[in-house]
Amino acid sequence: MLLCIRNPHRITDSHRDSGYPICCCHPQVTKFIASGKTSAAQSELALVQTAVSAAMADAQTTGVATIGTLSSGGDVTVAAGTTVGAYIQGGITALKGSYSINSGGVVIAATYTSGNTTLTATGNGTTTTLKY
Protein backbone atom coordinates (compact mmCIF):
# COMPACT_ATOMS: atom_id res chain seq x y z
CA MET A 1 0.00 0.00 0.00
CA LEU A 2 1.30 3.44 -0.95
CA LEU A 3 0.67 6.46 1.21
CA CYS A 4 0.79 10.08 0.28
CA ILE A 5 3.72 11.71 2.09
CA ARG A 6 2.30 15.23 2.22
CA ASN A 7 -1.15 14.39 3.54
CA PRO A 8 -1.15 10.78 4.79
CA HIS A 9 -3.86 8.86 3.01
CA ARG A 10 -3.87 5.77 0.84
CA ILE A 11 -3.18 6.21 -2.86
CA THR A 12 -5.87 4.22 -4.62
CA ASP A 13 -5.57 2.19 -7.79
CA SER A 14 -7.36 4.93 -9.72
CA HIS A 15 -4.50 7.25 -8.80
CA ARG A 16 -2.04 4.79 -10.31
CA ASP A 17 -3.85 4.16 -13.61
CA SER A 18 -1.37 6.39 -15.37
CA GLY A 19 1.53 4.32 -14.05
CA TYR A 20 2.62 6.96 -11.59
CA PRO A 21 1.87 6.81 -7.85
CA ILE A 22 0.21 10.19 -7.56
CA CYS A 23 -2.59 11.50 -5.44
CA CYS A 24 -5.00 14.38 -5.36
CA CYS A 25 -2.64 16.65 -3.45
CA HIS A 26 0.28 15.99 -5.82
CA PRO A 27 -1.03 16.94 -9.27
CA GLN A 28 0.85 15.71 -12.28
CA VAL A 29 2.00 19.06 -13.66
CA THR A 30 4.66 17.70 -15.99
CA LYS A 31 2.04 16.97 -18.64
CA PHE A 32 1.54 20.74 -19.03
CA ILE A 33 5.19 21.56 -19.68
CA ALA A 34 5.60 23.09 -23.16
CA SER A 35 1.83 23.18 -23.79
CA GLY A 36 1.94 26.92 -23.06
CA LYS A 37 4.66 27.38 -25.64
CA THR A 38 2.54 25.70 -28.31
CA SER A 39 -0.38 27.98 -27.47
CA ALA A 40 1.90 31.02 -27.55
CA ALA A 41 3.28 29.94 -30.93
CA GLN A 42 -0.22 29.47 -32.33
CA SER A 43 -1.30 32.87 -31.00
CA GLU A 44 1.69 34.63 -32.52
CA LEU A 45 1.07 32.87 -35.84
CA ALA A 46 -2.54 34.11 -35.83
CA LEU A 47 -1.31 37.62 -34.93
CA VAL A 48 1.12 37.63 -37.85
CA GLN A 49 -1.47 36.42 -40.36
CA THR A 50 -3.89 39.10 -39.13
CA ALA A 51 -1.16 41.76 -39.43
CA VAL A 52 -0.43 40.71 -43.02
CA SER A 53 -4.14 40.87 -43.89
CA ALA A 54 -4.54 44.29 -42.24
CA ALA A 55 -1.50 45.69 -44.06
CA MET A 56 -2.83 44.39 -47.38
CA ALA A 57 -6.28 45.89 -46.70
CA ASP A 58 -4.85 49.30 -45.84
CA ALA A 59 -2.59 49.23 -48.90
CA GLN A 60 -5.57 48.14 -51.03
CA THR A 61 -3.63 45.27 -52.55
CA THR A 62 -4.20 41.55 -52.93
CA GLY A 63 -0.62 40.49 -52.33
CA VAL A 64 2.74 41.50 -50.93
CA ALA A 65 5.30 43.47 -52.90
CA THR A 66 8.23 41.57 -51.45
CA ILE A 67 7.95 37.85 -50.71
CA GLY A 68 9.98 37.17 -47.64
CA THR A 69 10.35 36.20 -44.04
CA LEU A 70 8.95 38.22 -41.18
CA SER A 71 10.95 37.95 -37.95
CA SER A 72 12.41 40.07 -35.18
CA GLY A 73 15.25 40.85 -37.59
CA GLY A 74 13.33 41.53 -40.79
CA ASP A 75 10.07 43.03 -42.01
CA VAL A 76 7.98 42.30 -45.10
CA THR A 77 6.86 45.08 -47.44
CA VAL A 78 3.26 44.84 -48.62
CA ALA A 79 3.29 47.98 -50.76
CA ALA A 80 5.33 51.17 -50.94
CA GLY A 81 5.31 52.64 -47.44
CA THR A 82 3.38 49.73 -45.89
CA THR A 83 5.11 46.99 -43.92
CA VAL A 84 3.65 44.16 -41.87
CA GLY A 85 5.66 45.15 -38.79
CA ALA A 86 3.65 48.35 -38.46
CA TYR A 87 0.61 46.18 -37.71
CA ILE A 88 2.22 44.15 -34.92
CA GLN A 89 1.86 45.49 -31.40
CA GLY A 90 5.38 46.10 -30.12
CA GLY A 91 6.77 45.89 -33.65
CA ILE A 92 8.74 43.06 -35.18
CA THR A 93 11.25 43.02 -32.31
CA ALA A 94 8.51 41.49 -30.14
CA LEU A 95 8.28 38.42 -32.39
CA LYS A 96 9.71 35.10 -31.21
CA GLY A 97 8.96 33.37 -34.48
CA SER A 98 10.04 33.54 -38.08
CA TYR A 99 7.25 33.51 -40.71
CA SER A 100 7.55 32.86 -44.45
CA ILE A 101 4.95 34.83 -46.39
CA ASN A 102 4.00 34.05 -50.00
CA SER A 103 2.99 36.53 -52.73
CA GLY A 104 -0.68 36.20 -51.77
CA GLY A 105 0.04 37.32 -48.22
CA VAL A 106 -0.34 33.87 -46.68
CA VAL A 107 1.98 32.62 -43.95
CA ILE A 108 3.15 29.32 -45.42
CA ALA A 109 5.76 28.26 -42.85
CA ALA A 110 6.68 29.26 -39.34
CA THR A 111 9.36 28.55 -36.75
CA TYR A 112 8.81 29.66 -33.16
CA THR A 113 11.58 29.66 -30.55
CA SER A 114 11.07 30.22 -26.84
CA GLY A 115 13.90 29.41 -24.49
CA ASN A 116 15.36 26.09 -25.61
CA THR A 117 12.15 24.98 -27.35
CA THR A 118 11.75 25.37 -31.11
CA LEU A 119 8.44 24.56 -32.80
CA THR A 120 8.04 24.34 -36.57
CA ALA A 121 4.77 24.67 -38.45
CA THR A 122 4.22 23.94 -42.11
CA GLY A 123 1.21 24.00 -44.38
CA ASN A 124 0.44 23.32 -48.02
CA GLY A 125 1.72 26.70 -49.20
CA THR A 126 -1.67 28.16 -50.05
CA THR A 127 -3.71 28.19 -46.85
CA THR A 128 -3.27 29.39 -43.31
CA THR A 129 -3.88 25.97 -41.78
CA LEU A 130 -0.42 25.68 -40.27
CA LYS A 131 -0.03 23.34 -37.33
CA TYR A 132 2.65 23.19 -34.66
PDB file of N, CA and C in Angstrom, residues 108-110 120-125 129-132:
ATOM      1  N   ILE A 108       3.080  30.703 -44.951  1.00  0.00           N
ATOM      2  CA  ILE A 108       3.153  29.322 -45.425  1.00  0.00           C
ATOM      3  C   ILE A 108       4.077  28.435 -44.590  1.00  0.00           C
ATOM      4  N   ALA A 109       4.889  29.032 -43.741  1.00  0.00           N
ATOM      5  CA  ALA A 109       5.763  28.255 -42.855  1.00  0.00           C
ATOM      6  C   ALA A 109       6.137  29.133 -41.678  1.00  0.00           C
ATOM      7  N   ALA A 110       6.341  28.499 -40.537  1.00  0.00           N
ATOM      8  CA  ALA A 110       6.681  29.259 -39.337  1.00  0.00           C
ATOM      9  C   ALA A 110       7.595  28.443 -38.432  1.00  0.00           C
ATOM     10  N   THR A 120       8.109  24.048 -35.143  1.00  0.00           N
ATOM     11  CA  THR A 120       8.043  24.337 -36.567  1.00  0.00           C
ATOM     12  C   THR A 120       6.663  23.980 -37.096  1.00  0.00           C
ATOM     13  N   ALA A 121       6.082  24.901 -37.854  1.00  0.00           N
ATOM     14  CA  ALA A 121       4.766  24.674 -38.451  1.00  0.00           C
ATOM     15  C   ALA A 121       4.890  24.779 -39.957  1.00  0.00           C
ATOM     16  N   THR A 122       4.240  23.881 -40.651  1.00  0.00           N
ATOM     17  CA  THR A 122       4.223  23.944 -42.106  1.00  0.00           C
ATOM     18  C   THR A 122       2.803  23.710 -42.600  1.00  0.00           C
ATOM     19  N   GLY A 123       2.525  24.176 -43.777  1.00  0.00           N
ATOM     20  CA  GLY A 123       1.212  24.000 -44.382  1.00  0.00           C
ATOM     21  C   GLY A 123       1.389  23.542 -45.817  1.00  0.00           C
ATOM     22  N   ASN A 124       0.363  23.754 -46.614  1.00  0.00           N
ATOM     23  CA  ASN A 124       0.444  23.325 -48.019  1.00  0.00           C
ATOM     24  C   ASN A 124       0.882  24.452 -48.949  1.00  0.00           C
ATOM     25  N   GLY A 125       1.222  25.602 -48.395  1.00  0.00           N
ATOM     26  CA  GLY A 125       1.719  26.704 -49.204  1.00  0.00           C
ATOM     27  C   GLY A 125       0.654  27.645 -49.722  1.00  0.00           C
ATOM     28  N   THR A 129      -3.654  27.073 -42.720  1.00  0.00           N
ATOM     29  CA  THR A 129      -3.877  25.970 -41.779  1.00  0.00           C
ATOM     30  C   THR A 129      -2.557  25.346 -41.335  1.00  0.00           C
ATOM     31  N   LEU A 130      -1.688  26.175 -40.801  1.00  0.00           N
ATOM     32  CA  LEU A 130      -0.420  25.684 -40.269  1.00  0.00           C
ATOM     33  C   LEU A 130      -0.664  25.040 -38.917  1.00  0.00           C
ATOM     34  N   LYS A 131       0.101  24.020 -38.610  1.00  0.00           N
ATOM     35  CA  LYS A 131      -0.029  23.338 -37.329  1.00  0.00           C
ATOM     36  C   LYS A 131       1.334  23.160 -36.704  1.00  0.00           C
ATOM     37  N   TYR A 132       1.421  23.431 -35.413  1.00  0.00           N
ATOM     38  CA  TYR A 132       2.653  23.191 -34.665  1.00  0.00           C
ATOM     39  C   TYR A 132       2.609  21.803 -34.091  1.00  0.00           C
TER      40      TYR A 132
END
